[in-house]
Amino acid sequence: MSRPYDSMEPKVMDDDMLKAAVGEQGPQEEAGQLAKQEGILFKDVLSLQLDFQNILRIDNLWQFENLKKLQLNNNIIERIEGLTNLIHLVWLDLSFNNIEAIEGLDTLVNLEDLSLSNNRISKVDSLDALVKLQVLSLGNNQISNMMNIIYLRRFPCLRTLSLAGNPVSEAEEYKMFIYAYLSDLVYLDFRRVDEQMREMAKMKHQYSIDELKHREAQLQMKLEEEQAKQEKLEEHKMAFVEHLNGPFLFDSMYSEDVEGNKLSYLPGVRELLEAYPF
């Protein structure tokens, strides 16, 4: 997506740019003069605005470890990166850039509001870590598959969604599908969800939703079982007794025992050895 200022020289997010932004957006008057004299530590900055800077790449933000609000809209950014240390981020605006894929957000577990509108995104994924996500803006991208909406069911806090301007929003069943499958949504494309329409959508898609809920419950059960196994294995590792609840110890003790292996030829012993692991 071209910008009217794309002909400008792309800028690098270096210390000079960041210091200038912090200085301009920091305290003013007497407090500002004192801050300029003593310097503002990046780790103390809670909000940072870097819009309309012709930034090509996100970089050098690791020092802003307590940042809660970051504005990077209206640049020429191509990839979401360099945000790993910003674990306290609550609000992130990356709209009006050249981003093609959602990535680099795995550590932003406190993020509540994410704007990626007016980019080149064609698939909604890689948001799993954003368990507190409440507002998601994806308008004017290239999302065409309705299954992207199913993916958003994993975010229980999601209340506001924008997908207007994507090919998917032109589908005849677009609104009804979202009303049915994202039942806790309050706002869609800047309008409050019509409760009567939501109930009609639920009834229309009831069978498919029940089937989907069943599959989701099975998957959740498997994930919990796998997690329980992993936690138990970690406990055993800490106690240096891993694999003792399986045949590993028996196999490792006797795998190279030549004399012991001779016993397996005695009547009835082989059957016992084969049954032992069970």
PDB file of C-alpha atoms in Angstrom:
ATOM      1  CA  MET A   1       0.000   0.000   0.000  1.00  0.00           C
ATOM      2  CA  SER A   2       1.680   3.164  -1.161  1.00  0.00           C
ATOM      3  CA  ARG A   3       1.965   6.223   1.026  1.00  0.00           C
ATOM      4  CA  PRO A   4       2.156   9.833  -0.229  1.00  0.00           C
ATOM      5  CA  TYR A   5       5.497  10.200   1.515  1.00  0.00           C
ATOM      6  CA  ASP A   6       7.080   6.958   0.253  1.00  0.00           C
ATOM      7  CA  SER A   7       9.443   8.955  -1.924  1.00  0.00           C
ATOM      8  CA  MET A   8      11.155  10.211   1.223  1.00  0.00           C
ATOM      9  CA  GLU A   9      14.319   8.480   2.401  1.00  0.00           C
ATOM     10  CA  PRO A  10      13.427   5.543   4.714  1.00  0.00           C
ATOM     11  CA  LYS A  11      14.462   6.277   8.277  1.00  0.00           C
ATOM     12  CA  VAL A  12      16.214   4.082  10.810  1.00  0.00           C
ATOM     13  CA  MET A  13      14.924   3.779  14.370  1.00  0.00           C
ATOM     14  CA  ASP A  14      18.181   4.776  16.055  1.00  0.00           C
ATOM     15  CA  ASP A  15      18.916   6.388  19.417  1.00  0.00           C
ATOM     16  CA  ASP A  16      18.775   9.899  17.952  1.00  0.00           C
ATOM     17  CA  MET A  17      15.238   9.394  16.649  1.00  0.00           C
ATOM     18  CA  LEU A  18      14.082   7.823  19.912  1.00  0.00           C
ATOM     19  CA  LYS A  19      15.663  10.509  22.098  1.00  0.00           C
ATOM     20  CA  ALA A  20      14.067  13.225  19.973  1.00  0.00           C
ATOM     21  CA  ALA A  21      10.642  11.572  20.208  1.00  0.00           C
ATOM     22  CA  VAL A  22      10.920  11.066  23.961  1.00  0.00           C
ATOM     23  CA  GLY A  23      12.048  14.673  24.419  1.00  0.00           C
ATOM     24  CA  GLU A  24       9.162  16.066  22.354  1.00  0.00           C
ATOM     25  CA  GLN A  25       6.543  13.885  24.022  1.00  0.00           C
ATOM     26  CA  GLY A  26       7.937  14.158  27.556  1.00  0.00           C
ATOM     27  CA  PRO A  27       7.167  16.710  30.284  1.00  0.00           C
ATOM     28  CA  GLN A  28       7.119  20.372  29.286  1.00  0.00           C
ATOM     29  CA  GLU A  29       7.929  23.738  30.934  1.00  0.00           C
ATOM     30  CA  GLU A  30       9.975  23.535  34.149  1.00  0.00           C
ATOM     31  CA  ALA A  31       9.678  19.768  34.442  1.00  0.00           C
ATOM     32  CA  GLY A  32      10.704  19.495  30.806  1.00  0.00           C
ATOM     33  CA  GLN A  33      13.805  21.605  31.317  1.00  0.00           C
ATOM     34  CA  LEU A  34      14.845  19.450  34.251  1.00  0.00           C
ATOM     35  CA  ALA A  35      14.245  16.289  32.217  1.00  0.00           C
ATOM     36  CA  LYS A  36      16.418  17.642  29.384  1.00  0.00           C
ATOM     37  CA  GLN A  37      19.218  18.410  31.825  1.00  0.00           C
ATOM     38  CA  GLU A  38      19.127  15.063  33.606  1.00  0.00           C
ATOM     39  CA  GLY A  39      17.956  13.010  30.650  1.00  0.00           C
ATOM     40  CA  ILE A  40      14.913  10.742  30.417  1.00  0.00           C
ATOM     41  CA  LEU A  41      15.624   7.055  30.843  1.00  0.00           C
ATOM     42  CA  PHE A  42      13.964   4.967  28.143  1.00  0.00           C
ATOM     43  CA  LYS A  43      12.877   2.451  30.770  1.00  0.00           C
ATOM     44  CA  ASP A  44      10.723   5.131  32.411  1.00  0.00           C
ATOM     45  CA  VAL A  45       8.783   5.916  29.228  1.00  0.00           C
ATOM     46  CA  LEU A  46       5.224   4.540  29.212  1.00  0.00           C
ATOM     47  CA  SER A  47       3.974   5.945  25.883  1.00  0.00           C
ATOM     48  CA  LEU A  48       5.823   6.473  22.602  1.00  0.00           C
ATOM     49  CA  GLN A  49       4.547   8.017  19.379  1.00  0.00           C
ATOM     50  CA  LEU A  50       6.487   7.350  16.157  1.00  0.00           C
ATOM     51  CA  ASP A  51       3.903   7.866  13.430  1.00  0.00           C
ATOM     52  CA  PHE A  52       4.582   9.517  10.054  1.00  0.00           C
ATOM     53  CA  GLN A  53       8.358   8.987  10.375  1.00  0.00           C
ATOM     54  CA  ASN A  54       8.861   6.925   7.198  1.00  0.00           C
ATOM     55  CA  ILE A  55      10.260   4.102   9.356  1.00  0.00           C
ATOM     56  CA  LEU A  56      11.115   0.976   7.381  1.00  0.00           C
ATOM     57  CA  ARG A  57      12.120  -1.332  10.221  1.00  0.00           C
ATOM     58  CA  ILE A  58      11.236  -1.596  13.918  1.00  0.00           C
ATOM     59  CA  ASP A  59      14.472  -1.555  15.921  1.00  0.00           C
ATOM     60  CA  ASN A  60      16.216  -0.334  19.097  1.00  0.00           C
ATOM     61  CA  LEU A  61      13.120  -0.519  21.291  1.00  0.00           C
ATOM     62  CA  TRP A  62      14.545  -3.064  23.744  1.00  0.00           C
ATOM     63  CA  GLN A  63      15.326  -0.343  26.315  1.00  0.00           C
ATOM     64  CA  PHE A  64      11.648   0.671  26.608  1.00  0.00           C
ATOM     65  CA  GLU A  65      10.952  -2.253  28.911  1.00  0.00           C
ATOM     66  CA  ASN A  66       7.967  -0.627  30.688  1.00  0.00           C
ATOM     67  CA  LEU A  67       6.284   0.815  27.607  1.00  0.00           C
ATOM     68  CA  LYS A  68       2.497   0.424  27.597  1.00  0.00           C
ATOM     69  CA  LYS A  69       1.457   2.331  24.476  1.00  0.00           C
ATOM     70  CA  LEU A  70       3.299   2.320  21.129  1.00  0.00           C
ATOM     71  CA  GLN A  71       2.187   4.206  18.032  1.00  0.00           C
ATOM     72  CA  LEU A  72       3.910   3.195  14.771  1.00  0.00           C
ATOM     73  CA  ASN A  73       1.144   3.905  12.298  1.00  0.00           C
ATOM     74  CA  ASN A  74       1.624   5.597   8.916  1.00  0.00           C
ATOM     75  CA  ASN A  75       5.154   4.376   8.210  1.00  0.00           C
ATOM     76  CA  ILE A  76       6.528   1.927   5.625  1.00  0.00           C
ATOM     77  CA  ILE A  77       7.181  -0.977   8.034  1.00  0.00           C
ATOM     78  CA  GLU A  78       7.237  -4.368   6.282  1.00  0.00           C
ATOM     79  CA  ARG A  79       7.648  -6.764   9.225  1.00  0.00           C
ATOM     80  CA  ILE A  80       6.503  -6.927  12.836  1.00  0.00           C
ATOM     81  CA  GLU A  81       9.742  -7.398  14.765  1.00  0.00           C
ATOM     82  CA  GLY A  82      11.849  -5.918  17.542  1.00  0.00           C
ATOM     83  CA  LEU A  83       9.029  -5.953  20.111  1.00  0.00           C
ATOM     84  CA  THR A  84      10.147  -8.918  22.214  1.00  0.00           C
ATOM     85  CA  ASN A  85      11.112  -6.897  25.308  1.00  0.00           C
ATOM     86  CA  LEU A  86       7.919  -4.860  25.408  1.00  0.00           C
ATOM     87  CA  ILE A  87       6.059  -7.332  27.609  1.00  0.00           C
ATOM     88  CA  HIS A  88       4.009  -4.625  29.350  1.00  0.00           C
ATOM     89  CA  LEU A  89       2.578  -3.253  26.102  1.00  0.00           C
ATOM     90  CA  VAL A  90      -1.203  -2.810  26.262  1.00  0.00           C
ATOM     91  CA  TRP A  91      -1.862  -0.762  23.114  1.00  0.00           C
ATOM     92  CA  LEU A  92      -0.113  -1.159  19.745  1.00  0.00           C
ATOM     93  CA  ASP A  93      -0.902   0.681  16.514  1.00  0.00           C
ATOM     94  CA  LEU A  94       0.751  -0.603  13.323  1.00  0.00           C
ATOM     95  CA  SER A  95      -1.923   0.577  10.912  1.00  0.00           C
ATOM     96  CA  PHE A  96      -1.113   2.112   7.523  1.00  0.00           C
ATOM     97  CA  ASN A  97       2.129   0.218   6.881  1.00  0.00           C
ATOM     98  CA  ASN A  98       3.272  -2.458   4.407  1.00  0.00           C
ATOM     99  CA  ILE A  99       2.967  -5.501   6.694  1.00  0.00           C
ATOM    100  CA  GLU A 100       2.106  -8.786   4.948  1.00  0.00           C
ATOM    101  CA  ALA A 101       2.112 -11.272   7.851  1.00  0.00           C
ATOM    102  CA  ILE A 102       1.216 -11.259  11.527  1.00  0.00           C
ATOM    103  CA  GLU A 103       4.298 -12.285  13.512  1.00  0.00           C
ATOM    104  CA  GLY A 104       6.651 -11.211  16.294  1.00  0.00           C
ATOM    105  CA  LEU A 105       3.955 -10.773  18.948  1.00  0.00           C
ATOM    106  CA  ASP A 106       4.568 -13.897  21.041  1.00  0.00           C
ATOM    107  CA  THR A 107       5.776 -12.069  24.172  1.00  0.00           C
ATOM    108  CA  LEU A 108       3.085  -9.379  24.237  1.00  0.00           C
ATOM    109  CA  VAL A 109       0.843 -11.284  26.646  1.00  0.00           C
ATOM    110  CA  ASN A 110      -0.661  -8.090  28.119  1.00  0.00           C
ATOM    111  CA  LEU A 111      -1.734  -6.566  24.801  1.00  0.00           C
ATOM    112  CA  GLU A 112      -5.400  -5.525  24.801  1.00  0.00           C
ATOM    113  CA  ASP A 113      -5.713  -3.293  21.745  1.00  0.00           C
ATOM    114  CA  LEU A 114      -4.029  -4.111  18.400  1.00  0.00           C
ATOM    115  CA  SER A 115      -4.466  -2.181  15.165  1.00  0.00           C
ATOM    116  CA  LEU A 116      -3.171  -3.663  11.912  1.00  0.00           C
ATOM    117  CA  SER A 117      -5.615  -1.995   9.559  1.00  0.00           C
ATOM    118  CA  ASN A 118      -4.561  -0.765   6.111  1.00  0.00           C
ATOM    119  CA  ASN A 119      -1.731  -3.233   5.531  1.00  0.00           C
ATOM    120  CA  ARG A 120      -1.285  -6.232   3.195  1.00  0.00           C
ATOM    121  CA  ILE A 121      -2.276  -9.035   5.559  1.00  0.00           C
ATOM    122  CA  SER A 122      -4.071 -12.012   4.002  1.00  0.00           C
ATOM    123  CA  LYS A 123      -4.245 -14.413   6.958  1.00  0.00           C
ATOM    124  CA  VAL A 124      -5.173 -13.991  10.632  1.00  0.00           C
ATOM    125  CA  ASP A 125      -2.861 -16.138  12.739  1.00  0.00           C
ATOM    126  CA  SER A 126       0.108 -16.034  15.148  1.00  0.00           C
ATOM    127  CA  LEU A 127      -1.882 -14.165  17.784  1.00  0.00           C
ATOM    128  CA  ASP A 128      -2.202 -17.075  20.228  1.00  0.00           C
ATOM    129  CA  ALA A 129      -0.171 -15.424  23.013  1.00  0.00           C
ATOM    130  CA  LEU A 130      -2.485 -12.393  23.133  1.00  0.00           C
ATOM    131  CA  VAL A 131      -4.843 -13.898  25.717  1.00  0.00           C
ATOM    132  CA  LYS A 132      -6.060 -10.461  26.913  1.00  0.00           C
ATOM    133  CA  LEU A 133      -6.891  -9.113  23.450  1.00  0.00           C
ATOM    134  CA  GLN A 134     -10.069  -7.008  23.503  1.00  0.00           C
ATOM    135  CA  VAL A 135      -9.844  -4.846  20.384  1.00  0.00           C
ATOM    136  CA  LEU A 136      -8.562  -6.052  16.996  1.00  0.00           C
ATOM    137  CA  SER A 137      -8.543  -3.784  13.941  1.00  0.00           C
ATOM    138  CA  LEU A 138      -7.812  -5.517  10.628  1.00  0.00           C
ATOM    139  CA  GLY A 139      -9.797  -3.384   8.223  1.00  0.00           C
ATOM    140  CA  ASN A 140      -8.596  -2.765   4.658  1.00  0.00           C
ATOM    141  CA  ASN A 141      -6.289  -5.752   4.298  1.00  0.00           C
ATOM    142  CA  GLN A 142      -6.443  -8.767   1.956  1.00  0.00           C
ATOM    143  CA  ILE A 143      -8.245 -11.308   4.163  1.00  0.00           C
ATOM    144  CA  SER A 144     -10.562 -13.462   2.057  1.00  0.00           C
ATOM    145  CA  ASN A 145     -11.040 -16.767   3.910  1.00  0.00           C
ATOM    146  CA  MET A 146     -13.955 -16.986   6.372  1.00  0.00           C
ATOM    147  CA  MET A 147     -11.979 -19.543   8.410  1.00  0.00           C
ATOM    148  CA  ASN A 148      -9.932 -16.641   9.769  1.00  0.00           C
ATOM    149  CA  ILE A 149     -13.009 -15.790  11.817  1.00  0.00           C
ATOM    150  CA  ILE A 150     -13.066 -19.274  13.355  1.00  0.00           C
ATOM    151  CA  TYR A 151      -9.476 -18.696  14.507  1.00  0.00           C
ATOM    152  CA  LEU A 152     -10.621 -15.686  16.538  1.00  0.00           C
ATOM    153  CA  ARG A 153     -12.811 -17.890  18.760  1.00  0.00           C
ATOM    154  CA  ARG A 154      -9.755 -18.591  20.928  1.00  0.00           C
ATOM    155  CA  PHE A 155      -9.772 -15.032  22.313  1.00  0.00           C
ATOM    156  CA  PRO A 156     -12.388 -14.964  25.096  1.00  0.00           C
ATOM    157  CA  CYS A 157     -11.880 -11.252  25.844  1.00  0.00           C
ATOM    158  CA  LEU A 158     -12.349 -10.051  22.246  1.00  0.00           C
ATOM    159  CA  ARG A 159     -15.190  -7.517  22.150  1.00  0.00           C
ATOM    160  CA  THR A 160     -14.387  -5.232  19.203  1.00  0.00           C
ATOM    161  CA  LEU A 161     -13.434  -6.410  15.707  1.00  0.00           C
ATOM    162  CA  SER A 162     -12.961  -4.551  12.434  1.00  0.00           C
ATOM    163  CA  LEU A 163     -12.670  -6.397   9.115  1.00  0.00           C
ATOM    164  CA  ALA A 164     -14.369  -3.901   6.800  1.00  0.00           C
ATOM    165  CA  GLY A 165     -12.573  -3.369   3.515  1.00  0.00           C
ATOM    166  CA  ASN A 166     -11.344  -6.966   3.247  1.00  0.00           C
ATOM    167  CA  PRO A 167     -12.639  -9.338   0.540  1.00  0.00           C
ATOM    168  CA  VAL A 168     -14.193 -11.467   3.307  1.00  0.00           C
ATOM    169  CA  SER A 169     -16.477  -8.585   4.329  1.00  0.00           C
ATOM    170  CA  GLU A 170     -18.152  -8.688   0.910  1.00  0.00           C
ATOM    171  CA  ALA A 171     -19.475 -12.223   1.442  1.00  0.00           C
ATOM    172  CA  GLU A 172     -23.263 -12.485   1.746  1.00  0.00           C
ATOM    173  CA  GLU A 173     -23.070 -14.347   5.070  1.00  0.00           C
ATOM    174  CA  TYR A 174     -20.282 -12.178   6.515  1.00  0.00           C
ATOM    175  CA  LYS A 175     -22.115 -10.536   9.429  1.00  0.00           C
ATOM    176  CA  MET A 176     -24.330 -13.523  10.259  1.00  0.00           C
ATOM    177  CA  PHE A 177     -21.310 -15.813  10.288  1.00  0.00           C
ATOM    178  CA  ILE A 178     -19.400 -13.543  12.707  1.00  0.00           C
ATOM    179  CA  TYR A 179     -22.451 -13.042  14.935  1.00  0.00           C
ATOM    180  CA  ALA A 180     -22.857 -16.810  15.191  1.00  0.00           C
ATOM    181  CA  TYR A 181     -19.273 -17.878  15.742  1.00  0.00           C
ATOM    182  CA  LEU A 182     -18.013 -14.912  17.807  1.00  0.00           C
ATOM    183  CA  SER A 183     -20.907 -14.811  20.242  1.00  0.00           C
ATOM    184  CA  ASP A 184     -19.266 -12.456  22.770  1.00  0.00           C
ATOM    185  CA  LEU A 185     -18.450  -9.741  20.258  1.00  0.00           C
ATOM    186  CA  VAL A 186     -19.993  -6.337  21.091  1.00  0.00           C
ATOM    187  CA  TYR A 187     -18.806  -4.191  18.155  1.00  0.00           C
ATOM    188  CA  LEU A 188     -18.240  -5.234  14.537  1.00  0.00           C
ATOM    189  CA  ASP A 189     -16.874  -2.736  12.022  1.00  0.00           C
ATOM    190  CA  PHE A 190     -17.547   0.207  14.367  1.00  0.00           C
ATOM    191  CA  ARG A 191     -21.183  -0.717  14.949  1.00  0.00           C
ATOM    192  CA  ARG A 192     -22.762  -2.408  17.923  1.00  0.00           C
ATOM    193  CA  VAL A 193     -23.876  -5.977  17.260  1.00  0.00           C
ATOM    194  CA  ASP A 194     -27.639  -6.288  16.821  1.00  0.00           C
ATOM    195  CA  GLU A 195     -28.839  -8.768  19.480  1.00  0.00           C
ATOM    196  CA  GLN A 196     -31.811  -9.908  17.424  1.00  0.00           C
ATOM    197  CA  MET A 197     -29.563 -10.625  14.463  1.00  0.00           C
ATOM    198  CA  ARG A 198     -27.146 -12.459  16.776  1.00  0.00           C
ATOM    199  CA  GLU A 199     -29.910 -14.807  17.961  1.00  0.00           C
ATOM    200  CA  MET A 200     -31.022 -15.470  14.374  1.00  0.00           C
ATOM    201  CA  ALA A 201     -27.424 -16.202  13.391  1.00  0.00           C
ATOM    202  CA  LYS A 202     -27.008 -18.643  16.308  1.00  0.00           C
ATOM    203  CA  MET A 203     -30.133 -20.536  15.302  1.00  0.00           C
ATOM    204  CA  LYS A 204     -29.064 -20.673  11.661  1.00  0.00           C
ATOM    205  CA  HIS A 205     -25.607 -22.056  12.463  1.00  0.00           C
ATOM    206  CA  GLN A 206     -26.567 -24.060  15.581  1.00  0.00           C
ATOM    207  CA  TYR A 207     -25.595 -27.502  14.253  1.00  0.00           C
ATOM    208  CA  SER A 208     -22.195 -26.369  12.951  1.00  0.00           C
ATOM    209  CA  ILE A 209     -21.449 -24.459  16.162  1.00  0.00           C
ATOM    210  CA  ASP A 210     -22.327 -27.450  18.368  1.00  0.00           C
ATOM    211  CA  GLU A 211     -20.066 -29.660  16.268  1.00  0.00           C
ATOM    212  CA  LEU A 212     -17.260 -27.095  16.464  1.00  0.00           C
ATOM    213  CA  LYS A 213     -17.635 -26.765  20.248  1.00  0.00           C
ATOM    214  CA  HIS A 214     -17.366 -30.541  20.554  1.00  0.00           C
ATOM    215  CA  ARG A 215     -14.134 -30.583  18.553  1.00  0.00           C
ATOM    216  CA  GLU A 216     -12.783 -27.666  20.563  1.00  0.00           C
ATOM    217  CA  ALA A 217     -13.556 -29.473  23.830  1.00  0.00           C
ATOM    218  CA  GLN A 218     -11.763 -32.610  22.617  1.00  0.00           C
ATOM    219  CA  LEU A 219      -8.750 -30.583  21.542  1.00  0.00           C
ATOM    220  CA  GLN A 220      -8.675 -28.760  24.874  1.00  0.00           C
ATOM    221  CA  MET A 221      -8.783 -32.075  26.716  1.00  0.00           C
ATOM    222  CA  LYS A 222      -5.849 -33.382  24.697  1.00  0.00           C
ATOM    223  CA  LEU A 223      -3.884 -30.200  25.340  1.00  0.00           C
ATOM    224  CA  GLU A 224      -4.529 -30.449  29.076  1.00  0.00           C
ATOM    225  CA  GLU A 225      -3.485 -34.104  29.123  1.00  0.00           C
ATOM    226  CA  GLU A 226      -0.296 -33.274  27.227  1.00  0.00           C
ATOM    227  CA  GLN A 227       0.415 -30.393  29.585  1.00  0.00           C
ATOM    228  CA  ALA A 228      -0.118 -32.641  32.612  1.00  0.00           C
ATOM    229  CA  LYS A 229       2.322 -35.196  31.164  1.00  0.00           C
ATOM    230  CA  GLN A 230       4.884 -32.483  30.498  1.00  0.00           C
ATOM    231  CA  GLU A 231       4.540 -31.101  34.024  1.00  0.00           C
ATOM    232  CA  LYS A 232       4.955 -34.593  35.486  1.00  0.00           C
ATOM    233  CA  LEU A 233       8.046 -35.163  33.341  1.00  0.00           C
ATOM    234  CA  GLU A 234       9.512 -31.865  34.558  1.00  0.00           C
ATOM    235  CA  GLU A 235       8.898 -32.942  38.153  1.00  0.00           C
ATOM    236  CA  HIS A 236      10.667 -36.237  37.493  1.00  0.00           C
ATOM    237  CA  LYS A 237      13.564 -34.425  35.830  1.00  0.00           C
ATOM    238  CA  MET A 238      13.966 -32.182  38.858  1.00  0.00           C
ATOM    239  CA  ALA A 239      14.127 -35.312  41.019  1.00  0.00           C
ATOM    240  CA  PHE A 240      16.411 -37.103  38.498  1.00  0.00           C
ATOM    241  CA  VAL A 241      13.903 -39.926  38.136  1.00  0.00           C
ATOM    242  CA  GLU A 242      12.435 -39.245  34.688  1.00  0.00           C
ATOM    243  CA  HIS A 243      11.079 -42.202  32.666  1.00  0.00           C
ATOM    244  CA  LEU A 244      10.621 -44.387  35.779  1.00  0.00           C
ATOM    245  CA  ASN A 245       6.896 -44.676  35.096  1.00  0.00           C
ATOM    246  CA  GLY A 246       7.568 -46.538  31.847  1.00  0.00           C
ATOM    247  CA  PRO A 247       9.722 -49.420  30.527  1.00  0.00           C
ATOM    248  CA  PHE A 248      12.792 -47.176  30.069  1.00  0.00           C
ATOM    249  CA  LEU A 249      14.558 -48.281  33.279  1.00  0.00           C
ATOM    250  CA  PHE A 250      13.969 -51.984  32.627  1.00  0.00           C
ATOM    251  CA  ASP A 251      15.089 -51.726  29.011  1.00  0.00           C
ATOM    252  CA  SER A 252      18.205 -49.710  29.829  1.00  0.00           C
ATOM    253  CA  MET A 253      19.242 -52.111  32.596  1.00  0.00           C
ATOM    254  CA  TYR A 254      18.965 -55.251  30.516  1.00  0.00           C
ATOM    255  CA  SER A 255      19.582 -54.092  26.944  1.00  0.00           C
ATOM    256  CA  GLU A 256      23.296 -54.955  27.137  1.00  0.00           C
ATOM    257  CA  ASP A 257      23.062 -57.706  29.757  1.00  0.00           C
ATOM    258  CA  VAL A 258      24.380 -60.752  27.827  1.00  0.00           C
ATOM    259  CA  GLU A 259      23.898 -63.191  30.701  1.00  0.00           C
ATOM    260  CA  GLY A 260      20.466 -61.862  31.482  1.00  0.00           C
ATOM    261  CA  ASN A 261      19.407 -62.239  27.864  1.00  0.00           C
ATOM    262  CA  LYS A 262      20.152 -65.954  28.079  1.00  0.00           C
ATOM    263  CA  LEU A 263      17.287 -66.250  30.575  1.00  0.00           C
ATOM    264  CA  SER A 264      14.841 -65.262  27.878  1.00  0.00           C
ATOM    265  CA  TYR A 265      15.313 -68.642  26.269  1.00  0.00           C
ATOM    266  CA  LEU A 266      13.945 -70.458  29.308  1.00  0.00           C
ATOM    267  CA  PRO A 267      10.331 -71.690  29.033  1.00  0.00           C
ATOM    268  CA  GLY A 268       7.806 -68.949  29.945  1.00  0.00           C
ATOM    269  CA  VAL A 269      10.395 -66.194  30.556  1.00  0.00           C
ATOM    270  CA  ARG A 270      10.110 -64.496  27.161  1.00  0.00           C
ATOM    271  CA  GLU A 271       6.346 -64.135  27.640  1.00  0.00           C
ATOM    272  CA  LEU A 272       6.954 -62.462  31.015  1.00  0.00           C
ATOM    273  CA  LEU A 273       9.523 -60.084  29.561  1.00  0.00           C
ATOM    274  CA  GLU A 274       7.203 -59.073  26.732  1.00  0.00           C
ATOM    275  CA  ALA A 275       4.326 -58.504  29.159  1.00  0.00           C
ATOM    276  CA  TYR A 276       6.394 -56.580  31.702  1.00  0.00           C
ATOM    277  CA  PRO A 277       6.037 -53.071  30.198  1.00  0.00           C
ATOM    278  CA  PHE A 278       2.258 -53.383  30.288  1.00  0.00           C
TER     279      PHE A 278
END
